[in-house]
Amino acid sequence: MILVGNGTVVTMDNENPLIESGAVLIDGPVIQAVGKEAKLSLLAPGASFVDAHGGLILPGFINCHTHIYSGLARGLSIAGNHPKTFVDILEGTWWAIDRHLTIPETKACAYATLLECIRNGVTTIFDHHAGFGAIEGSLFAIRDVCQEMGERACLCYEVSERDGMDKCRASIQENADFIDWAEKDRSGMFAAMFGGHALFTISDATFEQMVEANAGRTGFHIHVCEGMNDVYDSVRNYGCHPIERLSYNGILGPKTLLAHCIHVSPREMDLIRETGTMVVNNPQSNMNNAVGMAPALQLLHRGITVGMGTDAYLHDMLESLKTFILIQRHEAADPDIGFSEDMEMLFSNNRKIASLYFDKPLGILKEGAAADVITMDYHPFTPFTADNIYGHILFGLTGRDTRNTIVNGKVLYQDRTFVTVDEEKINAFCREEAGKLWGELNH
């Protein structure tokens, strides 16, 4: 057993939101009890102790949309790549990278990403992978790294026709193969979705093949209306708007996750709601790509489940939290909007999305929930109460305040040190593989 104590417990459970001098008692992969440390310590006198050092004890963060394949891009400059449009960014940077990825380089991307996730208190990721240099087995290579690192993950592969139909068919098969495996896995650590890139890179014939290969087993995780290209392509070539096209092709539904949805009409929002489809917002990436601001508040007010991701811009969910509220208020010229919606997306809706793919409750500290627990160094100089938790989180915390990270009852990161893997060895491997990738991109 593990007792996480010497801190203030922030449960994210509305029935019992804050426990001063609290603790979390972990028994294997689940939380056995949450309460006062003095009481819990008596229940398990021999438990290993994880010290919060007077800080906060919280559930691990969930990232509902990221891209492991960008893991080796930090600091990269590709000769002649000076993007002026969103398609320029895709063709000159991200598609260029994924076309060159080998399986070892994919594994290095996964190592780099997961080190950052664990360091920032992210214990569950929904990854959307692309590696057209090596498609077959790529999701399984990522799975292997996740198993080694101890991260919980829902994986899919990005189907696209951009590099020809042979690779498109291979990407469909990679999704199907991983779904087959995930259906048999009983670890509680993995799930599968069926991935798709932007609509302007997928024909109706390919959508039909995706639906057939999926056979209703899981939801789709797909980029939608990130740029205007989806809108132009759907209207010009299919006579309808993108969300309507997804509906016609059987992609929408209560387990499907649409990433971005920046350029959607009110009618399309209604269609998303009517089908129970979910959306994930990635505010930093959208701003960086200059593609616009998603109408997340409108989507939420229509009753649509909108979660929060990073699109791999960073791996700090609290940075996305901060960016979301700033851009929404800036665009609306209204300093009194977005706060409750911001918190709902990260702390409620991400949990709701995860509940569709993982058996144990995630993103909450309560008896029976998954033992995904983090501690963060935070010593407030103003009152910290159940009524102002979110204000402290928004203005006082960043992911790098994480001191300890526990996933599935296993301590992965203790006192800011990785305890189950050799960080120095992993970094050396990542640098070696990055050197190969960068050389290919600039030869």
Short mmCIF file of C-alpha atoms in Angstrom, two decimals:
data_model
loop_
_atom_site.label_atom_id
_atom_site.label_comp_id
_atom_site.label_asym_id
_atom_site.label_seq_id
_atom_site.Cartn_x
_atom_site.Cartn_y
_atom_site.Cartn_z
CA MET A 1 0.00 0.00 0.00
CA ILE A 2 0.97 3.63 -0.53
CA LEU A 3 -0.10 6.56 1.62
CA VAL A 4 0.18 9.96 -0.04
CA GLY A 5 0.08 12.55 2.71
CA ASN A 6 1.43 15.70 4.37
CA GLY A 7 -0.66 17.91 2.13
CA THR A 8 -4.05 19.36 1.26
CA VAL A 9 -6.14 16.97 -0.82
CA VAL A 10 -8.02 18.48 -3.77
CA THR A 11 -10.31 15.65 -4.79
CA MET A 12 -12.23 17.12 -7.76
CA ASP A 13 -15.19 15.40 -6.10
CA ASN A 14 -18.00 17.89 -5.50
CA GLU A 15 -19.21 15.92 -2.48
CA ASN A 16 -15.89 16.31 -0.68
CA PRO A 17 -13.74 18.83 -2.58
CA LEU A 18 -11.03 19.76 -0.06
CA ILE A 19 -9.39 17.93 2.83
CA GLU A 20 -6.84 19.81 4.90
CA SER A 21 -4.16 17.63 6.51
CA GLY A 22 -5.47 14.98 4.16
CA ALA A 23 -4.14 11.86 2.51
CA VAL A 24 -4.91 9.28 -0.15
CA LEU A 25 -4.49 5.58 0.59
CA ILE A 26 -3.66 3.46 -2.44
CA ASP A 27 -4.08 -0.28 -2.62
CA GLY A 28 -2.67 -1.65 -5.87
CA PRO A 29 -4.21 0.11 -8.90
CA VAL A 30 -7.11 1.70 -6.98
CA ILE A 31 -7.70 4.26 -4.28
CA GLN A 32 -8.85 2.59 -1.09
CA ALA A 33 -9.67 5.72 0.91
CA VAL A 34 -9.43 9.51 0.93
CA GLY A 35 -9.56 11.44 4.19
CA LYS A 36 -7.62 12.85 7.09
CA GLU A 37 -4.05 11.59 7.22
CA ALA A 38 -4.23 10.81 10.94
CA LYS A 39 -7.10 8.41 10.31
CA LEU A 40 -5.77 6.78 7.14
CA SER A 41 -2.34 6.16 8.61
CA LEU A 42 -3.99 3.91 11.19
CA LEU A 43 -5.60 1.81 8.45
CA ALA A 44 -2.26 0.91 6.86
CA PRO A 45 0.58 1.40 9.33
CA GLY A 46 3.05 -0.35 7.03
CA ALA A 47 2.24 1.60 3.88
CA SER A 48 4.96 3.29 1.86
CA PHE A 49 4.76 7.05 2.35
CA VAL A 50 4.83 9.61 -0.47
CA ASP A 51 5.40 13.05 1.01
CA ALA A 52 3.55 16.04 -0.48
CA HIS A 53 5.80 18.37 1.56
CA GLY A 54 2.88 20.50 2.64
CA GLY A 55 1.65 21.04 -0.93
CA LEU A 56 -1.40 19.81 -2.82
CA ILE A 57 -2.52 16.26 -3.54
CA LEU A 58 -4.62 16.01 -6.72
CA PRO A 59 -5.81 13.49 -9.31
CA GLY A 60 -3.51 13.18 -12.30
CA PHE A 61 -4.32 15.33 -15.33
CA ILE A 62 -5.87 13.94 -18.52
CA ASN A 63 -4.81 15.22 -21.96
CA CYS A 64 -7.57 14.49 -24.48
CA HIS A 65 -5.59 15.31 -27.63
CA THR A 66 -1.87 15.15 -28.24
CA HIS A 67 0.64 13.96 -30.86
CA ILE A 68 3.52 11.76 -29.78
CA TYR A 69 5.03 11.97 -33.27
CA SER A 70 6.09 15.57 -32.63
CA GLY A 71 8.23 14.52 -29.68
CA LEU A 72 11.59 15.14 -31.41
CA ALA A 73 10.66 18.52 -32.92
CA ARG A 74 11.86 20.76 -30.11
CA GLY A 75 14.50 23.13 -31.52
CA LEU A 76 14.15 21.72 -35.05
CA SER A 77 14.64 24.00 -38.05
CA ILE A 78 14.00 22.61 -41.52
CA ALA A 79 15.90 24.40 -44.27
CA GLY A 80 13.60 26.37 -46.56
CA ASN A 81 10.56 25.90 -44.34
CA HIS A 82 8.96 29.32 -43.88
CA PRO A 83 5.22 28.66 -43.52
CA LYS A 84 2.68 31.37 -44.29
CA THR A 85 -0.49 29.27 -44.16
CA PHE A 86 -1.77 26.33 -42.15
CA VAL A 87 -1.19 23.97 -45.08
CA ASP A 88 2.38 25.28 -45.28
CA ILE A 89 2.82 24.29 -41.62
CA LEU A 90 1.43 20.82 -42.27
CA GLU A 91 3.45 20.17 -45.41
CA GLY A 92 6.66 21.87 -44.35
CA THR A 93 6.84 20.68 -40.75
CA TRP A 94 4.51 17.97 -39.48
CA TRP A 95 4.01 15.91 -42.63
CA ALA A 96 7.71 16.22 -43.37
CA ILE A 97 8.53 14.84 -39.92
CA ASP A 98 6.07 11.97 -39.95
CA ARG A 99 7.12 10.87 -43.45
CA HIS A 100 10.61 10.22 -42.12
CA LEU A 101 9.81 8.54 -38.81
CA THR A 102 11.24 5.08 -38.30
CA ILE A 103 10.01 2.80 -35.53
CA PRO A 104 13.02 3.66 -33.30
CA GLU A 105 12.36 7.35 -33.89
CA THR A 106 8.68 6.84 -33.05
CA LYS A 107 9.74 5.20 -29.80
CA ALA A 108 12.06 8.12 -29.07
CA CYS A 109 9.14 10.51 -29.68
CA ALA A 110 7.09 8.51 -27.19
CA TYR A 111 9.84 8.54 -24.57
CA ALA A 112 10.30 12.31 -24.92
CA THR A 113 6.57 12.97 -24.73
CA LEU A 114 5.95 10.74 -21.74
CA LEU A 115 8.87 12.15 -19.75
CA GLU A 116 7.26 15.56 -20.16
CA CYS A 117 3.78 14.28 -19.35
CA ILE A 118 4.85 12.59 -16.13
CA ARG A 119 6.94 15.59 -15.14
CA ASN A 120 3.85 17.80 -15.58
CA GLY A 121 1.44 15.53 -13.73
CA VAL A 122 -0.31 14.18 -16.85
CA THR A 123 -1.19 10.56 -16.17
CA THR A 124 -3.51 9.79 -19.11
CA ILE A 125 -3.16 10.76 -22.77
CA PHE A 126 -5.33 10.43 -25.84
CA ASP A 127 -2.73 10.28 -28.59
CA HIS A 128 -3.30 10.78 -32.30
CA HIS A 129 -0.28 9.28 -34.07
CA ALA A 130 1.08 9.72 -37.59
CA GLY A 131 4.29 8.16 -38.86
CA PHE A 132 4.00 7.50 -42.56
CA GLY A 133 7.65 6.46 -42.73
CA ALA A 134 6.78 3.35 -40.72
CA ILE A 135 3.08 2.62 -40.25
CA GLU A 136 2.85 -1.07 -39.40
CA GLY A 137 3.54 -1.70 -35.73
CA SER A 138 3.86 1.98 -34.83
CA LEU A 139 0.98 1.97 -32.32
CA PHE A 140 2.41 -1.15 -30.72
CA ALA A 141 5.81 0.54 -30.43
CA ILE A 142 4.13 3.44 -28.63
CA ARG A 143 2.26 0.96 -26.44
CA ASP A 144 5.55 -0.65 -25.46
CA VAL A 145 7.00 2.69 -24.38
CA CYS A 146 3.83 3.54 -22.45
CA GLN A 147 4.10 0.22 -20.65
CA GLU A 148 7.73 0.85 -19.78
CA MET A 149 7.07 4.42 -18.62
CA GLY A 150 3.83 3.53 -16.80
CA GLU A 151 1.57 6.00 -18.60
CA ARG A 152 -2.14 5.37 -19.29
CA ALA A 153 -2.99 5.87 -22.97
CA CYS A 154 -5.74 5.76 -25.57
CA LEU A 155 -4.09 5.38 -28.98
CA CYS A 156 -5.08 5.69 -32.63
CA TYR A 157 -3.45 6.17 -36.03
CA GLU A 158 -4.09 9.12 -38.33
CA VAL A 159 -5.72 7.83 -41.53
CA SER A 160 -5.02 10.07 -44.51
CA GLU A 161 -4.73 9.83 -48.29
CA ARG A 162 -2.01 12.49 -48.43
CA ASP A 163 0.75 9.96 -49.19
CA GLY A 164 -1.22 7.65 -51.45
CA MET A 165 -3.74 4.89 -51.08
CA ASP A 166 -1.31 2.12 -50.10
CA LYS A 167 -0.30 4.02 -46.97
CA CYS A 168 -3.90 5.02 -46.38
CA ARG A 169 -4.94 1.37 -46.35
CA ALA A 170 -1.99 0.51 -44.10
CA SER A 171 -3.06 3.19 -41.64
CA ILE A 172 -6.59 1.80 -41.57
CA GLN A 173 -5.15 -1.64 -40.84
CA GLU A 174 -2.92 -0.30 -38.05
CA ASN A 175 -5.99 1.15 -36.34
CA ALA A 176 -7.89 -2.12 -36.75
CA ASP A 177 -4.99 -4.21 -35.45
CA PHE A 178 -4.54 -2.07 -32.37
CA ILE A 179 -8.28 -2.08 -31.65
CA ASP A 180 -8.16 -5.89 -31.85
CA TRP A 181 -5.35 -5.93 -29.29
CA ALA A 182 -6.91 -3.34 -26.98
CA GLU A 183 -10.20 -5.26 -26.83
CA LYS A 184 -8.31 -8.19 -25.29
CA ASP A 185 -6.09 -6.17 -22.95
CA ARG A 186 -7.13 -6.35 -19.30
CA SER A 187 -4.53 -4.05 -17.76
CA GLY A 188 -6.85 -1.04 -17.60
CA MET A 189 -3.99 1.02 -18.98
CA PHE A 190 -4.83 1.07 -22.69
CA ALA A 191 -7.72 1.89 -24.97
CA ALA A 192 -8.09 2.42 -28.70
CA MET A 193 -9.88 4.83 -30.98
CA PHE A 194 -9.97 4.98 -34.79
CA GLY A 195 -7.94 7.94 -36.01
CA GLY A 196 -8.39 10.21 -38.98
CA HIS A 197 -6.63 13.30 -40.24
CA ALA A 198 -8.37 16.38 -41.62
CA LEU A 199 -11.36 15.85 -43.89
CA PHE A 200 -9.62 17.46 -46.86
CA THR A 201 -7.20 14.51 -46.88
CA ILE A 202 -9.90 11.81 -46.67
CA SER A 203 -12.40 10.81 -49.37
CA ASP A 204 -15.83 9.34 -48.75
CA ALA A 205 -14.52 5.99 -50.02
CA THR A 206 -11.87 6.01 -47.29
CA PHE A 207 -14.43 6.97 -44.66
CA GLU A 208 -16.44 3.95 -45.76
CA GLN A 209 -13.40 1.71 -45.32
CA MET A 210 -12.72 3.21 -41.87
CA VAL A 211 -16.28 2.58 -40.70
CA GLU A 212 -16.16 -0.97 -42.03
CA ALA A 213 -12.82 -1.71 -40.34
CA ASN A 214 -14.00 -0.22 -37.07
CA ALA A 215 -17.27 -2.17 -37.14
CA GLY A 216 -18.74 -0.06 -34.36
CA ARG A 217 -16.13 -1.16 -31.83
CA THR A 218 -14.89 2.26 -30.76
CA GLY A 219 -15.19 5.96 -31.46
CA PHE A 220 -13.33 8.01 -34.03
CA HIS A 221 -10.66 10.56 -33.10
CA ILE A 222 -10.38 12.98 -36.00
CA HIS A 223 -9.16 16.47 -36.87
CA VAL A 224 -12.08 18.67 -37.93
CA CYS A 225 -12.17 22.25 -39.20
CA GLU A 226 -8.80 23.17 -37.74
CA GLY A 227 -8.26 25.30 -40.83
CA MET A 228 -10.67 26.49 -43.49
CA ASN A 229 -9.42 23.77 -45.83
CA ASP A 230 -11.99 21.32 -44.48
CA VAL A 231 -14.78 23.80 -45.18
CA TYR A 232 -13.63 24.61 -48.71
CA ASP A 233 -13.08 20.95 -49.60
CA SER A 234 -16.40 19.72 -48.22
CA VAL A 235 -18.47 22.45 -49.85
CA ARG A 236 -16.65 22.33 -53.18
CA ASN A 237 -16.36 18.58 -53.59
CA TYR A 238 -19.21 17.15 -51.53
CA GLY A 239 -21.85 19.88 -51.48
CA CYS A 240 -22.12 20.04 -47.71
CA HIS A 241 -20.33 21.31 -44.62
CA PRO A 242 -17.71 19.20 -42.80
CA ILE A 243 -19.83 18.10 -39.83
CA GLU A 244 -22.65 17.16 -42.19
CA ARG A 245 -20.18 15.12 -44.22
CA LEU A 246 -19.01 13.30 -41.11
CA SER A 247 -22.62 12.56 -40.26
CA TYR A 248 -23.36 11.18 -43.72
CA ASN A 249 -20.33 8.91 -43.42
CA GLY A 250 -21.22 7.50 -40.01
CA ILE A 251 -18.34 9.09 -38.12
CA LEU A 252 -20.28 11.06 -35.51
CA GLY A 253 -21.56 9.50 -32.28
CA PRO A 254 -21.28 9.48 -28.50
CA LYS A 255 -17.76 7.99 -28.41
CA THR A 256 -16.29 10.11 -31.22
CA LEU A 257 -13.89 12.92 -30.45
CA LEU A 258 -13.53 15.86 -32.84
CA ALA A 259 -10.30 17.80 -32.40
CA HIS A 260 -10.38 21.59 -32.91
CA CYS A 261 -13.77 22.44 -34.58
CA ILE A 262 -12.75 26.07 -35.09
CA HIS A 263 -14.68 26.79 -38.27
CA VAL A 264 -18.07 25.23 -37.57
CA SER A 265 -21.46 26.83 -38.14
CA PRO A 266 -24.34 26.99 -35.62
CA ARG A 267 -26.14 24.26 -37.57
CA GLU A 268 -23.06 22.06 -37.36
CA MET A 269 -22.87 22.69 -33.62
CA ASP A 270 -26.44 21.47 -33.32
CA LEU A 271 -25.56 18.35 -35.29
CA ILE A 272 -22.63 17.65 -32.98
CA ARG A 273 -24.98 17.97 -30.01
CA GLU A 274 -27.75 15.88 -31.55
CA THR A 275 -25.36 12.98 -32.18
CA GLY A 276 -23.74 13.17 -28.74
CA THR A 277 -20.34 13.72 -30.34
CA MET A 278 -17.55 15.26 -28.25
CA VAL A 279 -15.04 18.00 -29.05
CA VAL A 280 -11.56 18.74 -27.73
CA ASN A 281 -10.14 22.26 -27.67
CA ASN A 282 -6.42 23.00 -28.09
CA PRO A 283 -6.06 26.74 -27.55
CA GLN A 284 -2.27 27.16 -27.60
CA SER A 285 -1.77 25.14 -30.77
CA ASN A 286 -4.58 26.98 -32.53
CA MET A 287 -3.02 30.33 -31.68
CA ASN A 288 0.44 29.15 -32.72
CA ASN A 289 -0.87 27.92 -36.09
CA ALA A 290 -2.87 31.13 -36.54
CA VAL A 291 -5.97 29.15 -37.50
CA GLY A 292 -8.43 30.96 -35.24
CA MET A 293 -10.22 30.49 -31.94
CA ALA A 294 -12.63 27.60 -31.47
CA PRO A 295 -16.16 28.66 -30.43
CA ALA A 296 -15.79 26.52 -27.33
CA LEU A 297 -18.14 28.62 -25.20
CA GLN A 298 -20.90 28.32 -27.77
CA LEU A 299 -20.34 24.57 -28.00
CA LEU A 300 -20.47 24.19 -24.23
CA HIS A 301 -23.58 26.35 -23.90
CA ARG A 302 -25.30 24.09 -26.44
CA GLY A 303 -24.70 21.13 -24.13
CA ILE A 304 -21.77 19.63 -26.07
CA THR A 305 -19.03 17.88 -24.11
CA VAL A 306 -15.89 19.89 -24.85
CA GLY A 307 -12.65 18.63 -23.35
CA MET A 308 -9.17 20.08 -23.34
CA GLY A 309 -5.98 18.98 -25.06
CA THR A 310 -2.64 20.42 -26.03
CA ASP A 311 -2.16 19.18 -29.61
CA ALA A 312 1.39 18.53 -28.30
CA TYR A 313 2.19 22.25 -28.28
CA LEU A 314 3.20 21.61 -24.66
CA HIS A 315 2.43 18.85 -22.19
CA ASP A 316 1.20 21.07 -19.38
CA MET A 317 -2.58 20.98 -19.06
CA LEU A 318 -2.57 24.02 -16.78
CA GLU A 319 -0.98 26.08 -19.54
CA SER A 320 -3.91 25.16 -21.79
CA LEU A 321 -6.24 26.15 -18.96
CA LYS A 322 -4.62 29.58 -18.71
CA THR A 323 -4.47 30.16 -22.46
CA PHE A 324 -8.10 29.24 -23.02
CA ILE A 325 -9.49 31.89 -20.71
CA LEU A 326 -7.14 34.57 -22.03
CA ILE A 327 -8.02 34.11 -25.70
CA GLN A 328 -11.75 33.82 -25.02
CA ARG A 329 -11.78 37.05 -23.01
CA HIS A 330 -9.51 38.83 -25.44
CA GLU A 331 -11.65 37.94 -28.46
CA ALA A 332 -14.91 38.83 -26.69
CA ALA A 333 -13.49 41.98 -25.05
CA ASP A 334 -15.21 40.70 -21.92
CA PRO A 335 -13.21 40.02 -18.73
CA ASP A 336 -16.09 38.18 -17.08
CA ILE A 337 -16.47 35.10 -19.27
CA GLY A 338 -14.99 31.65 -19.54
CA PHE A 339 -13.93 30.83 -15.99
CA SER A 340 -16.45 28.14 -15.12
CA GLU A 341 -16.32 26.71 -18.65
CA ASP A 342 -12.52 26.55 -18.49
CA MET A 343 -12.65 24.48 -15.32
CA GLU A 344 -15.47 22.33 -16.66
CA MET A 345 -13.43 21.37 -19.71
CA LEU A 346 -10.30 20.25 -17.91
CA PHE A 347 -11.62 18.89 -14.64
CA SER A 348 -15.07 17.56 -15.56
CA ASN A 349 -15.28 16.93 -19.29
CA ASN A 350 -11.85 15.35 -19.69
CA ARG A 351 -12.88 12.96 -16.95
CA LYS A 352 -16.16 12.27 -18.75
CA ILE A 353 -14.35 11.55 -22.02
CA ALA A 354 -11.90 9.23 -20.27
CA SER A 355 -14.76 7.36 -18.60
CA LEU A 356 -15.90 6.16 -22.01
CA TYR A 357 -12.58 4.42 -22.60
CA PHE A 358 -11.28 3.35 -19.20
CA ASP A 359 -13.12 1.26 -16.63
CA LYS A 360 -11.95 2.95 -13.43
CA PRO A 361 -12.85 6.59 -12.74
CA LEU A 362 -10.01 8.95 -13.69
CA GLY A 363 -9.43 12.57 -12.75
CA ILE A 364 -10.94 12.23 -9.29
CA LEU A 365 -9.76 11.16 -5.85
CA LYS A 366 -12.32 8.90 -4.23
CA GLU A 367 -12.65 5.30 -3.10
CA GLY A 368 -12.55 2.93 -6.06
CA ALA A 369 -11.08 5.44 -8.51
CA ALA A 370 -7.89 4.70 -10.42
CA ALA A 371 -4.77 5.33 -8.35
CA ASP A 372 -3.52 8.17 -10.55
CA VAL A 373 -2.35 10.72 -7.99
CA ILE A 374 0.03 13.67 -8.15
CA THR A 375 1.37 16.12 -5.61
CA MET A 376 2.25 19.70 -6.44
CA ASP A 377 4.41 22.17 -4.58
CA TYR A 378 2.11 25.04 -3.69
CA HIS A 379 2.12 27.04 -0.50
CA PRO A 380 -0.53 29.77 -0.85
CA PHE A 381 -0.13 33.16 0.76
CA THR A 382 -3.90 33.82 0.61
CA PRO A 383 -6.80 31.75 2.01
CA PHE A 384 -7.20 28.39 0.25
CA THR A 385 -10.72 27.01 0.61
CA ALA A 386 -13.19 24.73 -1.15
CA ASP A 387 -14.73 27.86 -2.70
CA ASN A 388 -11.60 29.18 -4.40
CA ILE A 389 -9.67 26.06 -5.43
CA TYR A 390 -9.98 26.82 -9.13
CA GLY A 391 -8.77 30.39 -8.72
CA HIS A 392 -5.63 29.13 -7.04
CA ILE A 393 -5.12 26.53 -9.76
CA LEU A 394 -5.55 29.07 -12.55
CA PHE A 395 -3.33 31.77 -11.12
CA GLY A 396 -0.98 29.86 -8.85
CA LEU A 397 0.01 26.54 -10.44
CA THR A 398 1.85 25.22 -13.47
CA GLY A 399 2.52 21.64 -14.46
CA ARG A 400 6.16 21.89 -13.45
CA ASP A 401 5.03 22.34 -9.83
CA THR A 402 4.48 18.58 -9.86
CA ARG A 403 6.68 16.85 -7.27
CA ASN A 404 5.32 13.28 -7.33
CA THR A 405 3.44 11.33 -10.01
CA ILE A 406 1.71 8.00 -9.36
CA VAL A 407 -0.08 6.10 -12.13
CA ASN A 408 -2.11 2.94 -11.57
CA GLY A 409 -0.71 2.71 -8.06
CA LYS A 410 2.92 2.86 -9.20
CA VAL A 411 5.23 5.71 -8.19
CA LEU A 412 6.84 6.94 -11.40
CA TYR A 413 8.24 10.30 -10.32
CA GLN A 414 9.21 11.04 -6.73
CA ASP A 415 10.66 14.28 -5.42
CA ARG A 416 11.18 15.36 -9.05
CA THR A 417 13.18 12.25 -9.96
CA PHE A 418 12.11 9.41 -12.26
CA VAL A 419 12.26 6.25 -10.20
CA THR A 420 11.29 3.49 -12.64
CA VAL A 421 13.33 4.49 -15.71
CA ASP A 422 16.79 5.90 -16.42
CA GLU A 423 16.11 9.46 -17.56
CA GLU A 424 19.71 10.06 -18.64
CA LYS A 425 19.72 6.92 -20.78
CA ILE A 426 16.38 7.84 -22.35
CA ASN A 427 17.57 11.36 -23.13
CA ALA A 428 20.69 9.98 -24.81
CA PHE A 429 18.57 7.66 -26.96
CA CYS A 430 16.21 10.49 -27.89
CA ARG A 431 19.09 12.77 -28.87
CA GLU A 432 20.61 10.05 -31.04
CA GLU A 433 17.33 9.38 -32.85
CA ALA A 434 16.60 13.10 -33.17
CA GLY A 435 19.97 13.56 -34.83
CA LYS A 436 19.07 10.92 -37.41
CA LEU A 437 15.64 12.44 -38.05
CA TRP A 438 16.94 15.98 -38.31
CA GLY A 439 19.66 14.83 -40.70
CA GLU A 440 17.07 13.22 -42.97
CA LEU A 441 14.95 16.37 -42.94
CA ASN A 442 17.89 18.61 -43.85
CA HIS A 443 19.99 16.42 -46.13
#
